[in-house]
PDB file of C-alpha atoms in Angstrom:
ATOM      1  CA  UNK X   1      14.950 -11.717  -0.350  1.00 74.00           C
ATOM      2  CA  UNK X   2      13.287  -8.336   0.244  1.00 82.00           C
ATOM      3  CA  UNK X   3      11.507  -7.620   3.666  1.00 90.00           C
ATOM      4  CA  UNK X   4      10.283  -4.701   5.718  1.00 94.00           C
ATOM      5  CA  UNK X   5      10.339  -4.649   9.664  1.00 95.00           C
ATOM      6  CA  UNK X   6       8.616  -2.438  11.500  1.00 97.00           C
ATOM      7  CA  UNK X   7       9.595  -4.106  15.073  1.00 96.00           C
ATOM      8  CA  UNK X   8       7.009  -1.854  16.783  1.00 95.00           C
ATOM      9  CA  UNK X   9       3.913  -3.567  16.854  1.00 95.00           C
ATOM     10  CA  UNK X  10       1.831  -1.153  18.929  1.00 96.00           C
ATOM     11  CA  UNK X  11       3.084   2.242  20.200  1.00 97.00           C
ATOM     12  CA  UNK X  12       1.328   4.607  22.923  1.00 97.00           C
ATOM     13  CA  UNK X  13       2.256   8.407  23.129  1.00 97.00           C
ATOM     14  CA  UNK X  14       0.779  11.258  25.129  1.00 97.00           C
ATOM     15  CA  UNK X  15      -0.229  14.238  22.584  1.00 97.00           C
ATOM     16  CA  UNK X  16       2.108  16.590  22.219  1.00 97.00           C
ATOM     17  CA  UNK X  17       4.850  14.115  22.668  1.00 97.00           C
ATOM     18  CA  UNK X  18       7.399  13.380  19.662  1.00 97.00           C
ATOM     19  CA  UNK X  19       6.757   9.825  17.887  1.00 97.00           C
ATOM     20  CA  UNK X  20       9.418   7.963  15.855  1.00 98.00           C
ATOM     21  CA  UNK X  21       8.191   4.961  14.256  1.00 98.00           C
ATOM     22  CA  UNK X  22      11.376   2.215  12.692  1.00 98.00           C
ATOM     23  CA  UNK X  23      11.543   0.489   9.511  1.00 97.00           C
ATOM     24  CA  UNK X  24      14.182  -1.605   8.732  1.00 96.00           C
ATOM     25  CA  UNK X  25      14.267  -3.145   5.243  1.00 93.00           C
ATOM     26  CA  UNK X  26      16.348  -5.935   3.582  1.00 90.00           C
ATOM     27  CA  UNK X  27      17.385  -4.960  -0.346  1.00 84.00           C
ATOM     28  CA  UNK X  28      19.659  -5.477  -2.839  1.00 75.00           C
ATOM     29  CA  UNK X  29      20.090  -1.947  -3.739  1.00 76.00           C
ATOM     30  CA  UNK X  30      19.174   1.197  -2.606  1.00 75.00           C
ATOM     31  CA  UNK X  31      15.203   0.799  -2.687  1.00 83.00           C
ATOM     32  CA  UNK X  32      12.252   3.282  -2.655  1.00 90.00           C
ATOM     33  CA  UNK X  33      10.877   3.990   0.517  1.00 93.00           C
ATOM     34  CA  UNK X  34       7.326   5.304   1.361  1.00 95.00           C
ATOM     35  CA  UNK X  35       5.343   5.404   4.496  1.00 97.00           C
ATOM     36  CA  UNK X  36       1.483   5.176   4.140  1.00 97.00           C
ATOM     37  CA  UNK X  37      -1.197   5.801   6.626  1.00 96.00           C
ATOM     38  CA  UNK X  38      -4.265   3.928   6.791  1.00 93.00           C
ATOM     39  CA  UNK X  39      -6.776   4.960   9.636  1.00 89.00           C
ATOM     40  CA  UNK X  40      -9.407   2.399  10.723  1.00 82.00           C
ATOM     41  CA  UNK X  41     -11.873   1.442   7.917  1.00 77.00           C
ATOM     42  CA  UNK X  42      -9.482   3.728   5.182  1.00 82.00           C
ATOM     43  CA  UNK X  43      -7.384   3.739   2.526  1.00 87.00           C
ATOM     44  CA  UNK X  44      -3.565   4.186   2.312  1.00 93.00           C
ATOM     45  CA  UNK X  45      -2.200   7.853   2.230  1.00 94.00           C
ATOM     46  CA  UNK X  46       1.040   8.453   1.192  1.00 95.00           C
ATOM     47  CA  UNK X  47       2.803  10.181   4.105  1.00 97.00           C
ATOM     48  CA  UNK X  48       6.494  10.326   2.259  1.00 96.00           C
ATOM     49  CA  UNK X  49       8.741   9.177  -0.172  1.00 94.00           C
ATOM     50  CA  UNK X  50      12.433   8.300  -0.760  1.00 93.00           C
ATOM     51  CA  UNK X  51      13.910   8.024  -4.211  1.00 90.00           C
ATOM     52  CA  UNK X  52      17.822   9.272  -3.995  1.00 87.00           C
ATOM     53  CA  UNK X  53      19.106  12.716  -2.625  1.00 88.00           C
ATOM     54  CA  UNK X  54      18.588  14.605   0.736  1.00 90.00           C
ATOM     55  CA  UNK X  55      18.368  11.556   3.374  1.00 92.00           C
ATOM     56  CA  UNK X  56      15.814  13.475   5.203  1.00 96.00           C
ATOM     57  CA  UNK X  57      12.481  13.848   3.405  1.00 96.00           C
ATOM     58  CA  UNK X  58       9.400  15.647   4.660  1.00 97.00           C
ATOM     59  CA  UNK X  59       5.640  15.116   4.444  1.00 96.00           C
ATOM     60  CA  UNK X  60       2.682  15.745   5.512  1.00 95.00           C
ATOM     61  CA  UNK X  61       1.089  15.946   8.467  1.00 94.00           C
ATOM     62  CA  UNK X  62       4.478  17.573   9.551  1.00 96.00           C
ATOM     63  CA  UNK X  63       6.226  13.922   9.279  1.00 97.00           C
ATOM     64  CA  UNK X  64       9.165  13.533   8.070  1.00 98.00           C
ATOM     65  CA  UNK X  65      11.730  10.279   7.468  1.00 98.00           C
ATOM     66  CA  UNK X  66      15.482   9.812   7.565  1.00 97.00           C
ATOM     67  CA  UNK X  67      17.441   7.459   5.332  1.00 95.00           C
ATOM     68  CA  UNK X  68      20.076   5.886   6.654  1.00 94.00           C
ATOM     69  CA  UNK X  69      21.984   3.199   4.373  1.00 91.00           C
ATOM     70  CA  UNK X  70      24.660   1.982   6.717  1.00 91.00           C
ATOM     71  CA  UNK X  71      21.742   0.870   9.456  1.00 93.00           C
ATOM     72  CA  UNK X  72      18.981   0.049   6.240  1.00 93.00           C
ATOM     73  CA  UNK X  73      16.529   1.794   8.248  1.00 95.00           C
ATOM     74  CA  UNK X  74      14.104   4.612   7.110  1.00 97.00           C
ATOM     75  CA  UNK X  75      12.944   5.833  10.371  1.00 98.00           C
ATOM     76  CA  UNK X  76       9.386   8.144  10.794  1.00 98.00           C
ATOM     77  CA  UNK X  77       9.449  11.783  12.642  1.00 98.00           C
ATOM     78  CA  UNK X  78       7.505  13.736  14.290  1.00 98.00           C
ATOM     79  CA  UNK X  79       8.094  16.211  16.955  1.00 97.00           C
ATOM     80  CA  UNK X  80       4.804  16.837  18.607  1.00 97.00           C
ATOM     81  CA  UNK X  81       1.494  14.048  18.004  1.00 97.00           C
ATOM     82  CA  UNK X  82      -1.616  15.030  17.518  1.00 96.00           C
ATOM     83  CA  UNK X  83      -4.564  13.362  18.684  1.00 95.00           C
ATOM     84  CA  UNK X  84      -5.552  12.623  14.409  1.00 94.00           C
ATOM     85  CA  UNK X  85      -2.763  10.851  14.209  1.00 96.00           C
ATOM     86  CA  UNK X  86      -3.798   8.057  15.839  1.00 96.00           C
ATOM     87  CA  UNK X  87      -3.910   5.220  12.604  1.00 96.00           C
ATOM     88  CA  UNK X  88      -1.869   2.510  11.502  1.00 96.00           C
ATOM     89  CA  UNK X  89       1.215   2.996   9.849  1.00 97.00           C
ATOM     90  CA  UNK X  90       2.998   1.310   7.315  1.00 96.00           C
ATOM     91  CA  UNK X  91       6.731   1.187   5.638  1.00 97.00           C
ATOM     92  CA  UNK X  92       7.519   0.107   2.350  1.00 95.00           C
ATOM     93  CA  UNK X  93       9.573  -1.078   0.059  1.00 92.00           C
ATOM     94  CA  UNK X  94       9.039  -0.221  -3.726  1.00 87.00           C
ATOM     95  CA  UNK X  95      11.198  -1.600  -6.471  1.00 75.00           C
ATOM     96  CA  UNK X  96      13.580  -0.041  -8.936  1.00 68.00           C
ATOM     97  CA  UNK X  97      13.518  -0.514 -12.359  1.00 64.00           C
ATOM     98  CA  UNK X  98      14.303  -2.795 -14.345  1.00 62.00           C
ATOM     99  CA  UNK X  99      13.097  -4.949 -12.001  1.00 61.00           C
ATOM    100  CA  UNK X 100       9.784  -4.880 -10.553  1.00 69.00           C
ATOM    101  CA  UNK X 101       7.753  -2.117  -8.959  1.00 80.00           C
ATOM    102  CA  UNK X 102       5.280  -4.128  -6.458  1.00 87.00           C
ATOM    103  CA  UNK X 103       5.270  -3.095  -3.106  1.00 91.00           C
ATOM    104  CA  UNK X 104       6.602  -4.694  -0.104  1.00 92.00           C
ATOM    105  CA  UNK X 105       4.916  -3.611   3.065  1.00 94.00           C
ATOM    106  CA  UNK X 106       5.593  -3.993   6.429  1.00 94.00           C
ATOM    107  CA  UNK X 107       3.867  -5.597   9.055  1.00 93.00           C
ATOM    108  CA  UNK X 108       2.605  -2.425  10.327  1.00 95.00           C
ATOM    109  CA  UNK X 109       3.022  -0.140  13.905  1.00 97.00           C
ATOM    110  CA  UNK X 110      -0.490   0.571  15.158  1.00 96.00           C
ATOM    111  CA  UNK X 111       0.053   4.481  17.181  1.00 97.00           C
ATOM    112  CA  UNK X 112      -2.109   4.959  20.028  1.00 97.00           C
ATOM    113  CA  UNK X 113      -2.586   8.925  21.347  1.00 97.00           C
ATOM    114  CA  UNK X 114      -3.161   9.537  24.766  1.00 96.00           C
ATOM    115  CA  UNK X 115      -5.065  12.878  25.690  1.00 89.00           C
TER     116      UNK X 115
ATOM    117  CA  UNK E   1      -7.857  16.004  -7.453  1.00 71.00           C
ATOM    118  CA  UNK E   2      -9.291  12.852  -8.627  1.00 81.00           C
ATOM    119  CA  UNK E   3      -7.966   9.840  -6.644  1.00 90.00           C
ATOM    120  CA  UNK E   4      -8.360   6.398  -7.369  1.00 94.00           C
ATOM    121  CA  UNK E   5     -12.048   4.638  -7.237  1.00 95.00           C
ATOM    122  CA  UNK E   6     -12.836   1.229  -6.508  1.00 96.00           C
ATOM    123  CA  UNK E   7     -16.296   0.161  -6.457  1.00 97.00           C
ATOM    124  CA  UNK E   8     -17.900  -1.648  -4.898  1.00 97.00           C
ATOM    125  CA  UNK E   9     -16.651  -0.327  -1.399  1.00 95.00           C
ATOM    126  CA  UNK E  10     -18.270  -3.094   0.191  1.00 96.00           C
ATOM    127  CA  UNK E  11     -19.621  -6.823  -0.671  1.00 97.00           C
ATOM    128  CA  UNK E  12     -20.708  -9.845   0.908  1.00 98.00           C
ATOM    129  CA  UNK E  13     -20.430 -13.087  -1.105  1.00 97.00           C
ATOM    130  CA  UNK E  14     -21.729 -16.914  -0.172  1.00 97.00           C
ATOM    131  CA  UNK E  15     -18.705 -19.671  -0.175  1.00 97.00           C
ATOM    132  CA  UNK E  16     -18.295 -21.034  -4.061  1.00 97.00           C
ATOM    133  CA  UNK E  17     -19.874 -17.600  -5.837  1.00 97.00           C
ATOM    134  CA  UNK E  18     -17.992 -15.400  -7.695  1.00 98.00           C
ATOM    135  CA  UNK E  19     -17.182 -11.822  -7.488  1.00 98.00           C
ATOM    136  CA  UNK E  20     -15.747  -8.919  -9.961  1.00 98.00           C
ATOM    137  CA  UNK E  21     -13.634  -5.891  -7.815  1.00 98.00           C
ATOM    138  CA  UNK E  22     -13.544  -3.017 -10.106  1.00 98.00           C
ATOM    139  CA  UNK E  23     -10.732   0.108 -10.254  1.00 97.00           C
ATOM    140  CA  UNK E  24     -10.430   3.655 -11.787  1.00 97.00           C
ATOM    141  CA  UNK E  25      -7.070   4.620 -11.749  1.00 96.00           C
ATOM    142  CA  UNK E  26      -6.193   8.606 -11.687  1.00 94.00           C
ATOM    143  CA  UNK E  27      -6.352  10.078 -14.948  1.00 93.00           C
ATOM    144  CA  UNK E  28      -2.957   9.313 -17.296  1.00 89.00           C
ATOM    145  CA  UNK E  29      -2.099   6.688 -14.880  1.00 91.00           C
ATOM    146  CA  UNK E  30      -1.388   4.344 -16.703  1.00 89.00           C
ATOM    147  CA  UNK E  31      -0.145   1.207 -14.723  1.00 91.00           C
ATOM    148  CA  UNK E  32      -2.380  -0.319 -11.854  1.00 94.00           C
ATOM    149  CA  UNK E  33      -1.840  -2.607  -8.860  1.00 95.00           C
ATOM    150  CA  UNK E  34      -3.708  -4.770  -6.878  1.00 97.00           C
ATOM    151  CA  UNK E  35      -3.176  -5.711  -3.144  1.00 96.00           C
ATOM    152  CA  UNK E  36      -5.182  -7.810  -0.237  1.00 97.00           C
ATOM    153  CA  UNK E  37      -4.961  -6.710   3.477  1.00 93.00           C
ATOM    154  CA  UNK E  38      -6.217  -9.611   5.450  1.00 93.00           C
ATOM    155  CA  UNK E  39      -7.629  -9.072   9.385  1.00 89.00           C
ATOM    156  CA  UNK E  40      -4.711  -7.543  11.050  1.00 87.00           C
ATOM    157  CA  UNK E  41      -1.642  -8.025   8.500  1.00 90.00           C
ATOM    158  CA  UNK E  42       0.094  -5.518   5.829  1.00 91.00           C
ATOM    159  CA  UNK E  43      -0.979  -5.833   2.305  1.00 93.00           C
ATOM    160  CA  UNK E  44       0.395  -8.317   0.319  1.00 95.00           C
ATOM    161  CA  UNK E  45       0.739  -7.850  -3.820  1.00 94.00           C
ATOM    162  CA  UNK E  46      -1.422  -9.567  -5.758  1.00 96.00           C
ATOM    163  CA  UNK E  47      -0.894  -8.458  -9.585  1.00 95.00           C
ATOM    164  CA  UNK E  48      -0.233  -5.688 -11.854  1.00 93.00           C
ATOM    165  CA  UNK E  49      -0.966  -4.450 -15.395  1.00 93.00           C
ATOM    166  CA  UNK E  50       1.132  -1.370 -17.398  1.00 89.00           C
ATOM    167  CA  UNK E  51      -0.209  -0.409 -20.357  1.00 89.00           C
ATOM    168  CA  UNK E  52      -2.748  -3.230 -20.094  1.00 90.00           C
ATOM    169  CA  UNK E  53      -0.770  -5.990 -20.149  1.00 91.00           C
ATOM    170  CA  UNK E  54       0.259  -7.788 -17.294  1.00 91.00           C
ATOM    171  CA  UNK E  55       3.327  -6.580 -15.843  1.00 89.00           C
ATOM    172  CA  UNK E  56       4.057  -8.784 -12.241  1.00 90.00           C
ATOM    173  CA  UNK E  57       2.055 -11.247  -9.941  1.00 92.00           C
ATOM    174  CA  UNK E  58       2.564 -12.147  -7.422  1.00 92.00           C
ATOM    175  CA  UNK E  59       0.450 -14.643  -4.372  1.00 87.00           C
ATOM    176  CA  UNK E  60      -2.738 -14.492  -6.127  1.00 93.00           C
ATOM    177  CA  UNK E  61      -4.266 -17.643  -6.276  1.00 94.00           C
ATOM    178  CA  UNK E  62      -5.275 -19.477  -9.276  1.00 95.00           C
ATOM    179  CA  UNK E  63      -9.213 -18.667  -8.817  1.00 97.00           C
ATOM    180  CA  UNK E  64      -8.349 -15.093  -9.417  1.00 97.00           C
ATOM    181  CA  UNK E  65      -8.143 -13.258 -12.451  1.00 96.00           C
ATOM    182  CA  UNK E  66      -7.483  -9.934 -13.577  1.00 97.00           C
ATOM    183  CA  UNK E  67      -7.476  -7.690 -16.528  1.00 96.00           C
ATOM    184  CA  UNK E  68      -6.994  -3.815 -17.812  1.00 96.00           C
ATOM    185  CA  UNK E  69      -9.276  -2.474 -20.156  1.00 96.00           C
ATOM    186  CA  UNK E  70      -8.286   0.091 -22.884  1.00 94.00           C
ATOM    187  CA  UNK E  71      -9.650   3.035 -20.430  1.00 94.00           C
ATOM    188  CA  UNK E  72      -7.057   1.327 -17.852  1.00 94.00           C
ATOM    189  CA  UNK E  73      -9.769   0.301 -15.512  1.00 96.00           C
ATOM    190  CA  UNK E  74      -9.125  -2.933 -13.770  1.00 97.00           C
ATOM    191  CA  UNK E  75     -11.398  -5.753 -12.994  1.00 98.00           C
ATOM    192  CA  UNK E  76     -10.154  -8.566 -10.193  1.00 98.00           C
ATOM    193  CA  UNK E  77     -12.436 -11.430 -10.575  1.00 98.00           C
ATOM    194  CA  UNK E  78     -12.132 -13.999  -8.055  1.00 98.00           C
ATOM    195  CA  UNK E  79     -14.175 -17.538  -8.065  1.00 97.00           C
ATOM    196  CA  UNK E  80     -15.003 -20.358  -5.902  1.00 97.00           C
ATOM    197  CA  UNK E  81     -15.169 -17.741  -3.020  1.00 97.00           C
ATOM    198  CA  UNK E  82     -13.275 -19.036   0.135  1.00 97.00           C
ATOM    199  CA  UNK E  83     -13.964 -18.043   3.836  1.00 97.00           C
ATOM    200  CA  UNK E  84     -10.096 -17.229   3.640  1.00 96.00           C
ATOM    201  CA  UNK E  85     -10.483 -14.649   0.921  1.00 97.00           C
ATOM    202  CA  UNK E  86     -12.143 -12.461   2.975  1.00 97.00           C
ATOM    203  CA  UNK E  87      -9.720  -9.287   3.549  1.00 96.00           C
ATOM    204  CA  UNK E  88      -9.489  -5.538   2.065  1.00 95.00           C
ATOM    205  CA  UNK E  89      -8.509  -5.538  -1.444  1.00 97.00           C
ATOM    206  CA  UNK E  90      -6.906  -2.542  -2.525  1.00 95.00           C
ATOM    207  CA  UNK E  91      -6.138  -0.864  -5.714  1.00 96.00           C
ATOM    208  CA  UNK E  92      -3.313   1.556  -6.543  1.00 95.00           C
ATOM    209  CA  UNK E  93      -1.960   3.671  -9.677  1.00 94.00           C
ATOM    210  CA  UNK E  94       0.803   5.016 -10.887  1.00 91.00           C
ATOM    211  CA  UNK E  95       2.377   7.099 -13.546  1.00 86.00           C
ATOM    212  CA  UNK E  96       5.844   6.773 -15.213  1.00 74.00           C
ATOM    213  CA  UNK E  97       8.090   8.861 -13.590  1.00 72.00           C
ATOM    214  CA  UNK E  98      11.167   7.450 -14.991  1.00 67.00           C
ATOM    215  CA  UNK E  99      11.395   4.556 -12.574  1.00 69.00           C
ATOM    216  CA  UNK E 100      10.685   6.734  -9.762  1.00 74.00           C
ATOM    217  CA  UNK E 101       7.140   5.878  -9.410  1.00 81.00           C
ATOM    218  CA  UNK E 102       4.537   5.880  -6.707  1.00 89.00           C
ATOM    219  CA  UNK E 103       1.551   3.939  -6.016  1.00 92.00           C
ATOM    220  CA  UNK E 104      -1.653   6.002  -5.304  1.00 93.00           C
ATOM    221  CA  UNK E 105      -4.135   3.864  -3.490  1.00 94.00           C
ATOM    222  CA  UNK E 106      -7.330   3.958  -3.839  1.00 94.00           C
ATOM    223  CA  UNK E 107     -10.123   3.410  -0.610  1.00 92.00           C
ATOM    224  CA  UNK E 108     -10.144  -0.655  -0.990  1.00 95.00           C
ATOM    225  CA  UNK E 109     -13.335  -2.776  -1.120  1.00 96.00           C
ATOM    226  CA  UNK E 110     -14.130  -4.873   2.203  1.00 95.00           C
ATOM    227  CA  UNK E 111     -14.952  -8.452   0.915  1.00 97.00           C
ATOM    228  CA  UNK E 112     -16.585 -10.784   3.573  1.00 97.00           C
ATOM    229  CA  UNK E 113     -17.539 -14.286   2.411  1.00 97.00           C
ATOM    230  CA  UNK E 114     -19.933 -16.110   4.517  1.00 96.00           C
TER     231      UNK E 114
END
């Protein structure tokens, strides 16, 4: 069956310290992988995607995501936190065709910022 | 640029009434998805549409019901209101992109049954 981990429940960094947030997933294929933001009362933003190519993929917010098939992880990046970024954070899974397209999300890594 | 809309943001609802969630997908999106977020947990996939006809479903229950109109707005109407249906229900898009799609989302409506 498809899942999503994200083994890091809550995370605490200092500002100005580098974050990496994991995501493992379990697939049949190679899936589509995104990681959304959702701050507290908000919506999902799209941080990044993977479809197929370059393994590393940037966003925004200067994130960016590596794809590594032989570990079926899809890792998040970034090299100095901001105090904004504080949110939760979410990996996910998204189908290719012809199957389905529905999501699978992880259970989520809330990020803390210290000052 | 336009994002998706859900209205209402926010509504409170007795046990046993009913309640309609409505959606605006981006413009030329054509295919629309809707999710719950319970207290604390990820969102979980409730049901889809593309080109208004139901495409996937997934753990919605039977008192829920959903549709997509010929302006590809979405209605979730859910009955016989439960304290356990209370949660963030969220609404996403998406445009054919040759397989390769992804799922805008729009801002969610908070639903708290009393």
């Amino acid at each position: 069956a498809q899942s999503v981990t994200q083994p890091d429940i809550h995370i605490t960094v200092s500002e100005g310290a580098s974050l990496e947030l994991r995501c493992n997933y379990s697939y049949g294929a190679t899936p589509y992988l995104f990681w959304y933001v959702q701050s507290p009362g908000q919506g999902l933003q799209l941080l990044l995607k993977y479809f197929s190519g370059d393994t590393l993929v940037q966003g925004i917010k200067g994130f960016e995501a590596e794809f590594k098939r032989s570990q079926s992880s899809f890792n998040l990046r970034k090299p100095s936190v901001h105090w904004s970024d504080a949110a939760e954070y979410f990996c996910a899974v998204g189908g290719r065709p012809p199957g389905t397209y529905k999501y699978i999300f992880g259970t989520g890594t809330r990020l803390k910022v210290l000052a | 640029a336009a994002g998706v809309i859900q209205s209402p943001r926010h509504l409170i609802k007795e046990k046993r009434e009913t309640a309609t969630l409505k959606c605006y997908p981006i413009p030329r999106h054509d295919t629309v998805y809707w999710y719950q977020q319970g207290p604390g947990q990820d969102p979980q996939f409730l049901i889809s549409f593309y080109e208004k006809m139901q495409s996937d479903k997934g753990s919605i229950p039977d008192r829920f019901s959903a549709q997509q109109f010929s302006d590809y707005h979405s209605e979730l109407n859910m009955s016989s209101l439960e304290l356990g249906d209370s949660a963030l229900y969220f609404c996403a898009s998406s445009f054919p992109s040759g397989g390769q799609e992804t799922q805008y989302f729009g801002p969610g409506t908070r639903l708290l049954v009393l």
